């Protein structure tokens, strides 16, 4: 006979569905990252900072340095410390910010 009963397995056609699902999910994740125009998230050497919900009470800052990712949650507490002024920042009419270092704080490179 051409078809024997032991050769017919109803699950033969779905045996590789897990592999197909894994390939599809990886492709979907890559497409999602590319749609946000953030391919740096996939690079193990790239550094990136993302501000989520800016100006809102639940604002978060996500900092990725190489493979390390740190999430900073904002609170109502005011931070403090000591330091020195390094210069002045000016916001132009078009929204750009220009930083002008003080004359004594310029670094030579």
Tab-separated table of C-alpha atoms in Angstrom:
chain	number	residue	atom	x	y	z
A	1	UNK	CA	0.000	0.000	0.000
A	2	UNK	CA	1.011	3.573	-0.563
A	3	UNK	CA	-0.221	4.914	2.760
A	4	UNK	CA	0.268	2.825	5.830
A	5	UNK	CA	-1.479	3.662	9.048
A	6	UNK	CA	1.750	3.976	11.049
A	7	UNK	CA	3.160	6.571	8.611
A	8	UNK	CA	0.226	8.923	9.031
A	9	UNK	CA	0.734	11.308	11.929
A	10	UNK	CA	-1.715	14.206	12.245
A	11	UNK	CA	0.904	16.376	13.999
A	12	UNK	CA	3.463	16.175	11.209
A	13	UNK	CA	2.313	19.444	9.682
A	14	UNK	CA	2.565	21.415	12.930
A	15	UNK	CA	5.869	20.061	14.224
A	16	UNK	CA	7.830	23.212	13.411
A	17	UNK	CA	5.283	25.783	14.601
A	18	UNK	CA	7.383	26.612	17.669
A	19	UNK	CA	10.404	27.433	15.508
A	20	UNK	CA	8.284	29.572	13.211
A	21	UNK	CA	6.754	31.378	16.201
A	22	UNK	CA	10.208	32.126	17.651
A	23	UNK	CA	11.493	33.541	14.356
A	24	UNK	CA	8.334	35.619	14.010
A	25	UNK	CA	8.601	37.002	17.561
A	26	UNK	CA	12.262	38.007	17.111
A	27	UNK	CA	11.433	39.692	13.800
A	28	UNK	CA	8.520	41.495	15.460
A	29	UNK	CA	10.744	42.787	18.279
A	30	UNK	CA	13.351	44.042	15.809
A	31	UNK	CA	10.659	45.743	13.732
A	32	UNK	CA	9.261	47.379	16.876
A	33	UNK	CA	12.657	48.770	17.876
A	34	UNK	CA	13.290	50.016	14.349
A	35	UNK	CA	9.862	51.673	14.190
A	36	UNK	CA	10.800	53.789	17.216
A	37	UNK	CA	14.028	54.669	15.385
A	38	UNK	CA	16.100	53.384	18.303
A	39	UNK	CA	18.495	50.789	16.857
A	40	UNK	CA	20.933	51.807	19.625
A	41	UNK	CA	18.901	49.654	22.008
A	42	UNK	CA	20.106	46.557	20.158
A	43	UNK	CA	23.770	47.591	20.064
A	44	UNK	CA	25.799	46.290	23.040
A	45	UNK	CA	28.241	49.221	22.840
A	46	UNK	CA	25.844	52.139	22.322
A	47	UNK	CA	24.977	54.623	25.063
A	48	UNK	CA	21.487	56.133	25.126
A	49	UNK	CA	19.291	58.105	27.539
A	50	UNK	CA	15.491	58.111	27.268
A	51	UNK	CA	13.140	60.370	29.248
A	52	UNK	CA	9.725	58.776	29.664
A	53	UNK	CA	6.731	61.020	30.534
A	54	UNK	CA	8.762	64.268	30.794
A	55	UNK	CA	7.389	66.778	33.294
A	56	UNK	CA	4.866	64.310	34.723
A	57	UNK	CA	4.838	62.997	38.313
A	58	UNK	CA	5.637	59.480	37.045
A	59	UNK	CA	8.600	60.612	34.920
A	60	UNK	CA	11.380	58.055	34.435
A	61	UNK	CA	14.865	58.405	33.012
A	62	UNK	CA	16.264	55.278	31.354
A	63	UNK	CA	20.050	55.285	30.955
A	64	UNK	CA	21.775	52.600	28.854
A	65	UNK	CA	25.563	52.566	29.014
A	66	UNK	CA	26.878	49.629	27.025
A	67	UNK	CA	25.031	46.579	28.307
A	68	UNK	CA	24.052	48.144	31.652
A	69	UNK	CA	20.547	49.632	31.844
A	70	UNK	CA	19.491	51.806	34.789
A	71	UNK	CA	15.987	53.178	35.381
A	72	UNK	CA	15.740	56.330	37.506
A	73	UNK	CA	12.320	57.071	39.012
A	74	UNK	CA	11.674	60.724	39.784
A	75	UNK	CA	10.375	61.725	43.210
A	76	UNK	CA	9.094	64.936	44.795
A	77	UNK	CA	12.249	65.245	46.882
A	78	UNK	CA	14.735	67.931	45.926
A	79	UNK	CA	18.312	66.789	45.495
A	80	UNK	CA	21.158	68.779	46.908
A	81	UNK	CA	24.885	68.831	47.163
A	82	UNK	CA	27.925	70.963	46.612
A	83	UNK	CA	29.633	71.843	43.387
A	84	UNK	CA	30.843	74.704	41.265
A	85	UNK	CA	29.270	76.568	38.390
A	86	UNK	CA	30.806	75.588	35.070
A	87	UNK	CA	29.085	78.071	32.800
A	88	UNK	CA	25.768	79.462	31.668
A	89	UNK	CA	23.062	77.920	29.507
A	90	UNK	CA	20.817	80.107	27.336
A	91	UNK	CA	17.606	79.018	25.631
A	92	UNK	CA	17.153	80.651	22.242
A	93	UNK	CA	13.826	81.732	20.787
A	94	UNK	CA	13.601	78.622	18.600
A	95	UNK	CA	14.004	76.304	21.617
A	96	UNK	CA	17.681	75.428	21.196
A	97	UNK	CA	19.917	75.611	24.267
A	98	UNK	CA	23.414	77.078	24.025
A	99	UNK	CA	25.991	76.393	26.746
A	100	UNK	CA	28.703	79.003	27.321
A	101	UNK	CA	31.500	77.864	29.663
A	102	UNK	CA	33.000	80.344	32.115
A	103	UNK	CA	36.387	81.660	31.028
A	104	UNK	CA	38.189	79.965	33.941
A	105	UNK	CA	36.596	76.543	33.363
A	106	UNK	CA	37.553	75.852	29.764
A	107	UNK	CA	39.251	72.520	29.330
A	108	UNK	CA	42.109	72.099	26.935
A	109	UNK	CA	42.060	68.931	24.864
